[in-house]
mmCIF file of C-alpha atoms and ligand atoms in Angstrom:
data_model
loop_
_atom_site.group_PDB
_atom_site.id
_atom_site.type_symbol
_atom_site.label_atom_id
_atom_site.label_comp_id
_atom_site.label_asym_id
_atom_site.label_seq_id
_atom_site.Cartn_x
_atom_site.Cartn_y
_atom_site.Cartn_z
ATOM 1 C CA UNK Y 1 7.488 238.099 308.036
ATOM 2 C CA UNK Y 2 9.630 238.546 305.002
ATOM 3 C CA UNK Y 3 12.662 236.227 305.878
ATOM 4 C CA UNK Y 4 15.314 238.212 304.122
ATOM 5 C CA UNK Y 5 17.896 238.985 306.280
ATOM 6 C CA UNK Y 6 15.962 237.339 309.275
ATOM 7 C CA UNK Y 7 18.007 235.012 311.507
ATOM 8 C CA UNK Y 8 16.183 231.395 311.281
ATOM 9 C CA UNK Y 9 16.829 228.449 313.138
ATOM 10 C CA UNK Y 10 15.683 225.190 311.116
ATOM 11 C CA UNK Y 11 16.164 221.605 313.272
ATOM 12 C CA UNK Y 12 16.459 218.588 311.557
ATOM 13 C CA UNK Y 13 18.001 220.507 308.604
ATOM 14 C CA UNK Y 14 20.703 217.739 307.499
ATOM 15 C CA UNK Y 15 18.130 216.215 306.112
ATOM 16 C CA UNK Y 16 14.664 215.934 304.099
ATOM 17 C CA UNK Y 17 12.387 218.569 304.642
ATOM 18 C CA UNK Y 18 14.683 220.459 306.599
ATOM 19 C CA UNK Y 19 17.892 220.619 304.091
ATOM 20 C CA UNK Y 20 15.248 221.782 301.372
ATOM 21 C CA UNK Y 21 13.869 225.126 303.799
ATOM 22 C CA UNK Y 22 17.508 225.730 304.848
ATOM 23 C CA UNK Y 23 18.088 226.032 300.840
ATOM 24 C CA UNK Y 24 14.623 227.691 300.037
ATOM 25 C CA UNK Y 25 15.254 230.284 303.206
ATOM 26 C CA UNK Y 26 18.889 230.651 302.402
ATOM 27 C CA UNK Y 27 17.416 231.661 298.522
ATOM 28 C CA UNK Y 28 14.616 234.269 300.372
ATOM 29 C CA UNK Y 29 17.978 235.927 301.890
ATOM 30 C CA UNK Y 30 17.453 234.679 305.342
ATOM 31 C CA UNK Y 31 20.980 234.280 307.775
ATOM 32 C CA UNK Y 32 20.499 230.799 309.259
ATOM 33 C CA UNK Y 33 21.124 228.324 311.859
ATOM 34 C CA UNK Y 34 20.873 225.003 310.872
ATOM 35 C CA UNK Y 35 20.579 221.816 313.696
ATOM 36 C CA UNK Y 36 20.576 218.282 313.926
ATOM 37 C CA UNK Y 37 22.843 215.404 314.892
ATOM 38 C CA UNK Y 38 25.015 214.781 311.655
ATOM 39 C CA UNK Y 39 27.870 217.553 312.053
ATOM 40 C CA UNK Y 40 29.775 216.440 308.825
ATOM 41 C CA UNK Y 41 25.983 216.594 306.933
ATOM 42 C CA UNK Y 42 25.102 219.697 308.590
ATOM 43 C CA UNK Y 43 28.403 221.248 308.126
ATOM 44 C CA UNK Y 44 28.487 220.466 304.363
ATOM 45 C CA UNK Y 45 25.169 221.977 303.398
ATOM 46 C CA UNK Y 46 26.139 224.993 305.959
ATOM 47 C CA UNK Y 47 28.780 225.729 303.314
ATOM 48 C CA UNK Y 48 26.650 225.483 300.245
ATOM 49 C CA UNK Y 49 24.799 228.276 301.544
ATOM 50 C CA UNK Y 50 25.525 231.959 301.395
ATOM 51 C CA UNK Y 51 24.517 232.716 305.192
ATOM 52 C CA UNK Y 52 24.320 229.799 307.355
ATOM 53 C CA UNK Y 53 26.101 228.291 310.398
ATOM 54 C CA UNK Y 54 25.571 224.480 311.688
ATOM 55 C CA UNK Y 55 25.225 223.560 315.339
ATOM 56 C CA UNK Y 56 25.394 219.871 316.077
ATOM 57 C CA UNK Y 57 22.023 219.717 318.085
ATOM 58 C CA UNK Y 58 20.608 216.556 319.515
ATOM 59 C CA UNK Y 59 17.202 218.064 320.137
ATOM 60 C CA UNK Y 60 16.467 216.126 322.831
ATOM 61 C CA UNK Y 61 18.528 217.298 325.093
ATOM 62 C CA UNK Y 62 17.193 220.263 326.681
ATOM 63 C CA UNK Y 63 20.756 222.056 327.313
ATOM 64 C CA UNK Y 64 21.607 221.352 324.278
ATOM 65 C CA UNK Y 65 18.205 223.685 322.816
ATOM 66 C CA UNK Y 66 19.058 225.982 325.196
ATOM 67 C CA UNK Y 67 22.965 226.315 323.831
ATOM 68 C CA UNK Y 68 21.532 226.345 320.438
ATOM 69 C CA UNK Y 69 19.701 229.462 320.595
ATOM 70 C CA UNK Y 70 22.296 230.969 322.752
ATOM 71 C CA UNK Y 71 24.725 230.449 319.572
ATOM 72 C CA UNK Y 72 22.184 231.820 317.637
ATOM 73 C CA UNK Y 73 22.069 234.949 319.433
ATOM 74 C CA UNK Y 74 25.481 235.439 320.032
ATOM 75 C CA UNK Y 75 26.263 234.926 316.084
ATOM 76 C CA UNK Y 76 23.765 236.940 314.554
ATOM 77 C CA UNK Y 77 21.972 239.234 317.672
ATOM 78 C CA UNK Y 78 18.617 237.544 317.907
ATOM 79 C CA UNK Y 79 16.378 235.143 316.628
ATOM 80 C CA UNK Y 80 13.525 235.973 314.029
ATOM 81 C CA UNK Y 81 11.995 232.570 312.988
ATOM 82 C CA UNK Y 82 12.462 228.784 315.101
ATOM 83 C CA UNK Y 83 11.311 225.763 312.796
ATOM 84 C CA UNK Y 84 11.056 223.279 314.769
ATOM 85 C CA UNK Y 85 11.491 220.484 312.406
ATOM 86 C CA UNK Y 86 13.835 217.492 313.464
ATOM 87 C CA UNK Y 87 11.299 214.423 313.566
ATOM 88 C CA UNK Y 88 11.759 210.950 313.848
ATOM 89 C CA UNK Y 89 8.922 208.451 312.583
ATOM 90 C CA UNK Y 90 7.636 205.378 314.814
ATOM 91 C CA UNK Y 91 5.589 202.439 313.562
ATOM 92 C CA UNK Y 92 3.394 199.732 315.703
ATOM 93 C CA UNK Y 93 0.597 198.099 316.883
ATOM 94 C CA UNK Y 94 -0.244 200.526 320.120
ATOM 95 C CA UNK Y 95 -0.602 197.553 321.858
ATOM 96 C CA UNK Y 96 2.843 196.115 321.925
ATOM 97 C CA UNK Y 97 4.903 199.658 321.261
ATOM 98 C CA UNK Y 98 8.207 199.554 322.759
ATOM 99 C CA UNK Y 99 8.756 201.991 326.012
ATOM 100 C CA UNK Y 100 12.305 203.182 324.823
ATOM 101 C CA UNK Y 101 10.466 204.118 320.977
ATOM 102 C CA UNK Y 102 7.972 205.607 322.780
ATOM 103 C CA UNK Y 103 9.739 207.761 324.848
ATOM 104 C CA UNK Y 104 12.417 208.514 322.103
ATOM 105 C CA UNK Y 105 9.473 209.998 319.817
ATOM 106 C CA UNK Y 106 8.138 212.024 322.180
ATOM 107 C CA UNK Y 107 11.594 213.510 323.534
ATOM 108 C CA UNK Y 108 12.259 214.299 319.239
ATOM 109 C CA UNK Y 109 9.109 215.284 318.043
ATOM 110 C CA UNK Y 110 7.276 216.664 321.464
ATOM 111 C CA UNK Y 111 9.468 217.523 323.686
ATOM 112 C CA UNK Y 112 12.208 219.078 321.511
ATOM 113 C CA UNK Y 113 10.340 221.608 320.246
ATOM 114 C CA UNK Y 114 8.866 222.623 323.687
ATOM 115 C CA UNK Y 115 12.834 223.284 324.657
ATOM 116 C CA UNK Y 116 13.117 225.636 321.594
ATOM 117 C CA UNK Y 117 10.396 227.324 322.463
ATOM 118 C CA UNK Y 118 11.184 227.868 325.856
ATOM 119 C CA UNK Y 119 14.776 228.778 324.919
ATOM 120 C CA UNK Y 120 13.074 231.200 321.918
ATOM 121 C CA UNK Y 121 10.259 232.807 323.710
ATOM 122 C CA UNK Y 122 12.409 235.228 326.200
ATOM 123 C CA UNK Y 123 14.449 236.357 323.169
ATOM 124 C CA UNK Y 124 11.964 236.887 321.003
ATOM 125 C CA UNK Y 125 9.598 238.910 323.813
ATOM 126 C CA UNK Y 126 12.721 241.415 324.163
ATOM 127 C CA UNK Y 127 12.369 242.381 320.993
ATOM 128 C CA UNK Y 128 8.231 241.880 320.475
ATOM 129 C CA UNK Y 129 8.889 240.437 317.233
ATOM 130 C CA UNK Y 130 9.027 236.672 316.049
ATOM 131 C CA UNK Y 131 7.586 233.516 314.687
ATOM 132 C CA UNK Y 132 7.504 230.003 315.566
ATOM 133 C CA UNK Y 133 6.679 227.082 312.745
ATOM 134 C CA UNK Y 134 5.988 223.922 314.063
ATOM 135 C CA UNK Y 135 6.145 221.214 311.502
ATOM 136 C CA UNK Y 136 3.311 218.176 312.610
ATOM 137 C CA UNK Y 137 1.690 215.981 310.193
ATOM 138 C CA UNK Y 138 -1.788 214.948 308.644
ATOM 139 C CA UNK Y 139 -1.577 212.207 311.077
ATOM 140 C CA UNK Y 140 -1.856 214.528 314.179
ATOM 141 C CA UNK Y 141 -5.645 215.177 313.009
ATOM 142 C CA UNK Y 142 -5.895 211.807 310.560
ATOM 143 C CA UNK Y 143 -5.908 208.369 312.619
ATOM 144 C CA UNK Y 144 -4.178 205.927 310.906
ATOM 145 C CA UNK Y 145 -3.206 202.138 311.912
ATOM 146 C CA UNK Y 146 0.091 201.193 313.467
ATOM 147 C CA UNK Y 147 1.199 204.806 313.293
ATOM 148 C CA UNK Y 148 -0.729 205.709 316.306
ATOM 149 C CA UNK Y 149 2.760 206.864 318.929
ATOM 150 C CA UNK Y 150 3.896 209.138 316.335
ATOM 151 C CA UNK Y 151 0.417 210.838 315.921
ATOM 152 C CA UNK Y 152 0.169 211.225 319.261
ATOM 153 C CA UNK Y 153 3.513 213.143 320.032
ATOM 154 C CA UNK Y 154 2.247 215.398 316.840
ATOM 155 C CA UNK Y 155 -1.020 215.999 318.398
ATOM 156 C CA UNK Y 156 0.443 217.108 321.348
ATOM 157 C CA UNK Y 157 2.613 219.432 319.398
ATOM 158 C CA UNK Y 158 -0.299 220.984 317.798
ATOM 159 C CA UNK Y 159 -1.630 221.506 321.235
ATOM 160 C CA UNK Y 160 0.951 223.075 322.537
ATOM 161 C CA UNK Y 161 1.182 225.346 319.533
ATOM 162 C CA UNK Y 162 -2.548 226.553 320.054
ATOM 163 C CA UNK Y 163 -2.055 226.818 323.884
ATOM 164 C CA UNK Y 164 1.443 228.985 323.431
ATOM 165 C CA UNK Y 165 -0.278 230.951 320.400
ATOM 166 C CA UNK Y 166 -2.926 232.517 322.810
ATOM 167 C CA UNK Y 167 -0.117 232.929 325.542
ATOM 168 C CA UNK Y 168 1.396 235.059 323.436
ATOM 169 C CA UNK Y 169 -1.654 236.947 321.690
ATOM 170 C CA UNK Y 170 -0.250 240.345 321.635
ATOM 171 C CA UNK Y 171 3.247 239.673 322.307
ATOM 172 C CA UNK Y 172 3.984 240.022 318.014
ATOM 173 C CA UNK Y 173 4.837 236.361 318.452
ATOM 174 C CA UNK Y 174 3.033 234.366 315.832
ATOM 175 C CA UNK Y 175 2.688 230.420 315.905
ATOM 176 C CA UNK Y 176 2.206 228.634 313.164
ATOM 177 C CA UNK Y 177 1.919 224.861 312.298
ATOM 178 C CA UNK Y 178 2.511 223.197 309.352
ATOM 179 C CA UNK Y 179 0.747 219.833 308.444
ATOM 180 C CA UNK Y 180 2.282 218.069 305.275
ATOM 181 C CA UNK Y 181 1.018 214.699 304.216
ATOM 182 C CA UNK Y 182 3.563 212.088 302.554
ATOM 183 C CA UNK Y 183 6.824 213.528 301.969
ATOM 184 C CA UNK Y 184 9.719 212.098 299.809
ATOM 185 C CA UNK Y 185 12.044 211.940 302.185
ATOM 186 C CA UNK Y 186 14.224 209.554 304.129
ATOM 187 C CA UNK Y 187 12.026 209.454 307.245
ATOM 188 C CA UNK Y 188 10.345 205.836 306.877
ATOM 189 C CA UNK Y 189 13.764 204.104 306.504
ATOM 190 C CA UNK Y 190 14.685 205.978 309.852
ATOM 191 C CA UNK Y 191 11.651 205.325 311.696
ATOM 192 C CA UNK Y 192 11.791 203.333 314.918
ATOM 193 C CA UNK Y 193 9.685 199.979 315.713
ATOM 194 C CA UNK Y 194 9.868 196.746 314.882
ATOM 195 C CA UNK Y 195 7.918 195.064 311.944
ATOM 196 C CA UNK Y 196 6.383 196.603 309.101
ATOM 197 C CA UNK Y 197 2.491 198.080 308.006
ATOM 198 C CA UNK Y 198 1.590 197.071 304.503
ATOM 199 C CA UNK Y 199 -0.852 199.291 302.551
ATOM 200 C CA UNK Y 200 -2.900 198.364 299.520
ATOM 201 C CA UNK Y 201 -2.912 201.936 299.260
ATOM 202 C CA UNK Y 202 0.183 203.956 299.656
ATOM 203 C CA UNK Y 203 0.340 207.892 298.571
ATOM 204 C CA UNK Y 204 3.156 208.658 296.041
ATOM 205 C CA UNK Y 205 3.457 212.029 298.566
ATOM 206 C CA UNK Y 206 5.282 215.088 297.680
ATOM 207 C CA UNK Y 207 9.279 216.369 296.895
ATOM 208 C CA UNK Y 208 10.647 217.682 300.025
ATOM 209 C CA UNK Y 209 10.781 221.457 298.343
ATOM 210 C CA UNK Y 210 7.451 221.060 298.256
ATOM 211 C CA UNK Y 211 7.053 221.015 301.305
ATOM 212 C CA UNK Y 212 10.162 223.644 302.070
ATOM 213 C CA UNK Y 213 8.096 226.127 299.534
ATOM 214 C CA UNK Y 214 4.843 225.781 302.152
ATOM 215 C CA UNK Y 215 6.987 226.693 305.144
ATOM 216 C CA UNK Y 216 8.511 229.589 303.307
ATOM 217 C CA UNK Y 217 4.763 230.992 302.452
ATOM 218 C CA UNK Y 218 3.661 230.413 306.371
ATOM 219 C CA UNK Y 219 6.925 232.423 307.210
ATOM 220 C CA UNK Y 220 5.715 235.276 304.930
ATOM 221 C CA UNK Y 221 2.468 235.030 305.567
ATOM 222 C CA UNK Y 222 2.017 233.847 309.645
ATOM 223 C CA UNK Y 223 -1.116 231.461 309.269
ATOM 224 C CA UNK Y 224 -2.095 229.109 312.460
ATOM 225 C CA UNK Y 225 -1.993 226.221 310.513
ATOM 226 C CA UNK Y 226 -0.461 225.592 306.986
ATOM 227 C CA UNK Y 227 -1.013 222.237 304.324
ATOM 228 C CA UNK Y 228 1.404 221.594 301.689
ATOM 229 C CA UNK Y 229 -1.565 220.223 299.512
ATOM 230 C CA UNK Y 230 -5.180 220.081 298.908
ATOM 231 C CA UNK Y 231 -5.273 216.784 298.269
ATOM 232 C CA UNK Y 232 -4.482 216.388 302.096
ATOM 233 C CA UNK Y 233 -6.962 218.907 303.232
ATOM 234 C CA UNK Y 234 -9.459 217.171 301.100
ATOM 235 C CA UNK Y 235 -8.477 213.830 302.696
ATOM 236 C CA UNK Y 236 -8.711 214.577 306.177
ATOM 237 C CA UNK Y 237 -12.382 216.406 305.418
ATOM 238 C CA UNK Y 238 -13.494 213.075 304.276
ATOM 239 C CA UNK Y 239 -12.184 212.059 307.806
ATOM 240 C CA UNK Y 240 -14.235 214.722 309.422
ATOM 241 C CA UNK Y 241 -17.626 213.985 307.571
ATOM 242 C CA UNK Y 242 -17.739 210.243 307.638
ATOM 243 C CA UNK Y 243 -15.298 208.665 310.130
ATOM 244 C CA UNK Y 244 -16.585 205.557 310.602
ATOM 245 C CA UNK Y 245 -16.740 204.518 306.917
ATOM 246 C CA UNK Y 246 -12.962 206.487 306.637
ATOM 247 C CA UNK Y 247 -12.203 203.813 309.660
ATOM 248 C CA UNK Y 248 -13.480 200.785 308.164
ATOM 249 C CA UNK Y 249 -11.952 201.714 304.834
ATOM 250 C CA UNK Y 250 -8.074 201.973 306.590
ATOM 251 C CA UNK Y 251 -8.598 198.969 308.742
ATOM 252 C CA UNK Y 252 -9.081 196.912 305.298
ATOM 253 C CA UNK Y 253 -6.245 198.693 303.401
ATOM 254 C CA UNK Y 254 -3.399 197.897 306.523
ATOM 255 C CA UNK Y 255 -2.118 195.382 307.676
ATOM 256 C CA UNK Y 256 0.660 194.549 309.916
ATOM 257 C CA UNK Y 257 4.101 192.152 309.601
ATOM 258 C CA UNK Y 258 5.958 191.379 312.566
HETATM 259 N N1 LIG M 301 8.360 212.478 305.332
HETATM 260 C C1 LIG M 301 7.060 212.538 305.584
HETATM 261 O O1 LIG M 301 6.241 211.832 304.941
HETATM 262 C C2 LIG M 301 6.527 213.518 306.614
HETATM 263 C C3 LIG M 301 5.148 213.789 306.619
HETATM 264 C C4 LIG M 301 4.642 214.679 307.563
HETATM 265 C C5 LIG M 301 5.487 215.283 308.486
HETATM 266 N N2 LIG M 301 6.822 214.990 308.465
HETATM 267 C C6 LIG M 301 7.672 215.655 309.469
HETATM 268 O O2 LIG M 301 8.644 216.420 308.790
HETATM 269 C C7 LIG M 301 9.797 216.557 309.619
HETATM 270 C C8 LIG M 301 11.041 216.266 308.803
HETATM 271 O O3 LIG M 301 10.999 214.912 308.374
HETATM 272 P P1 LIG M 301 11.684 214.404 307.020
HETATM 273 O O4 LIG M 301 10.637 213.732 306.227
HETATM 274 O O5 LIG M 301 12.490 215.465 306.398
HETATM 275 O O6 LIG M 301 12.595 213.224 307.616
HETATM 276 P P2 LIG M 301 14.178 212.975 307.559
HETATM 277 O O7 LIG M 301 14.687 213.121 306.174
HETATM 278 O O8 LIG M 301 14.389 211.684 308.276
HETATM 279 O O9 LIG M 301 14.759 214.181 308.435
HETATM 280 C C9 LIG M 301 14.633 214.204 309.823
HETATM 281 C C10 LIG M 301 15.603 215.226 310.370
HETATM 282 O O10 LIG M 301 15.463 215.276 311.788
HETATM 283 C C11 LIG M 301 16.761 215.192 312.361
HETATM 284 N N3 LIG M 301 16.714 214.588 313.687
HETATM 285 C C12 LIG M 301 16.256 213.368 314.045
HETATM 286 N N4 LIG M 301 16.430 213.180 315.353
HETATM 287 C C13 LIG M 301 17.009 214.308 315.844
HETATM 288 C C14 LIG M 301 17.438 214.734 317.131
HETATM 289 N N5 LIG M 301 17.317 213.942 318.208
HETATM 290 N N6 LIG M 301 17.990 215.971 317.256
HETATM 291 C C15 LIG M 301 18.123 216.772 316.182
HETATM 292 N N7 LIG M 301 17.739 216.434 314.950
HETATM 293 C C16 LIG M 301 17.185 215.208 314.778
HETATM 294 C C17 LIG M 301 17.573 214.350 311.382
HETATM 295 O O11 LIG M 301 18.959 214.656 311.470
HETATM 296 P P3 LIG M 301 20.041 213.814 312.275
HETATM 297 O O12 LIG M 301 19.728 212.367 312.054
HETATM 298 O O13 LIG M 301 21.313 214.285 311.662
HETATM 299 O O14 LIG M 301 19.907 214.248 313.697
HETATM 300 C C18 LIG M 301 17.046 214.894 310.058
HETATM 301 O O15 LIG M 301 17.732 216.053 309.687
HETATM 302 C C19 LIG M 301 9.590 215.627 310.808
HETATM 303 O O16 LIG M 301 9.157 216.376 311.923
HETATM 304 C C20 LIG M 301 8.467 214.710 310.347
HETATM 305 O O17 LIG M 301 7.706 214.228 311.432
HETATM 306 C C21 LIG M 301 7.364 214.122 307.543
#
């Protein structure tokens, strides 16, 4: 849908990928709610923008999802678009991954958005009209070393996307999932686990508007799924056609430091 004067909630939008949509929707005329953990952050870009109001949101906490929406409604009288956003990044052998990283991921990255979708569904059914953009990763369809937790809780997401997509075939509730590759963004400083993966290889990956610009297009323009890039769609083909040679080629290229 055409996000002027839409009400969208963006998560994780102190930040990264999600400060540059608030700023890209806020330039499309959309009236947003912005969420994540920094108030001061949040508040600050709130301001810079014409329409926009920040709710400190841990999105973990499922009352806290549920108030967020609430606010939304009662600010603006429904909710057009949730982008669910607000990731954190976890790195590790699988074999030794901490339980409290573990769970952490999947309560940010899996189970957050499931609580804004929940909390979103009901009021966007009343009025038959939404859209839901779920922002995973390559690495929920690419397997790479040492990043294996995180790919799984954005697998699952993607899952869960399809699943709810087909629940609500009919309902004027699209779901759409967006897939960027590298981003230049803060997220690997932030990322949780101990130790380090080296790469002979490492992507130079894209500017966070970049990004911001793709999740504008899937609002306009409701796809399932969304890249930012050929170059990733061409990666994770090569993936698809010849995995074991892909596999033996990433075991050589990481490496892991304690
Ligand atoms: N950067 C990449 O290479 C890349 C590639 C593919 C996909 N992605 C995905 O893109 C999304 C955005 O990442 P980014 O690169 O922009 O990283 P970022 O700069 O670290 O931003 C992450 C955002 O998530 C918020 N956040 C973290 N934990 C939260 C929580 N518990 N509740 C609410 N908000 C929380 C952070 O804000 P607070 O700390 O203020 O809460 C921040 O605004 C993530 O879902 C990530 O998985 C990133």
């Amino acid at each position: 849908m055409d996000p002027r004067d839409r009400v969208v909630i963006i998560t994780g939008a102190s930040s990264g990928i999600g400060a540059a949509t608030a700023r890209c929707f806020a330039a499309a005329g959309a009236r947003l709610v912005l969420a994540a953990r920094s108030a001061d952050t949040l508040a600050q870009i709130a301001a810079e923008l014409p329409q926009a109001l920040s709710v400190p949101t841990d999105v973990s906490d499922p009352v806290a999802c549920a108030q967020l929406v609430e606010r939304a409604g009662a600010t603006y009288g429904r909710v057009d678009i949730l982008i669910n956003n607000a990731g954190i990044g976890l790195t590790g052998p699988v074999s030794t991954l901490a339980r409290h990283d573990l769970e952490r991921v999947l309560a940010v990255d899996l189970l957050g958005p499931i609580w804004l979708m929940q909390a979103v569904v009901p009021v966007m059914r009343a009025v038959g009209r939404g859209q839901i953009i779920n922002v995973s990763s390559v690495l929920a369809v690419q397997p790479l070393p040492y990043l294996g937790g995180y790919a799984a809780a954005k697998a699952a997401l993607e899952q869960i996307s399809n699943a709810l997509r087909i629940e609500l075939h009919g309902s004027g509730i699209a779901v759409t999932v967006v897939r960027p590759g590298t981003t230049r963004t803060d997220f690997n400083q932030r990322r949780l686990g101990r130790g380090r993966e080296r790469r002979r290889i490492a992507p130079p990956g894209v500017a966070p508007e970049v990004v911001a610009r793709a999740i504008l297009r899937a609002a306009r323009t409701e796809p399932r799924l969304a890249y930012v890039s050929w170059m990733d769609r061409l990666a994770l083909m090569a993936s698809r056609l010849a995995p074991g040679v892909v596999e033996a080629v990433l075991a050589r290229a990481f490496r892991w430091e304690e």
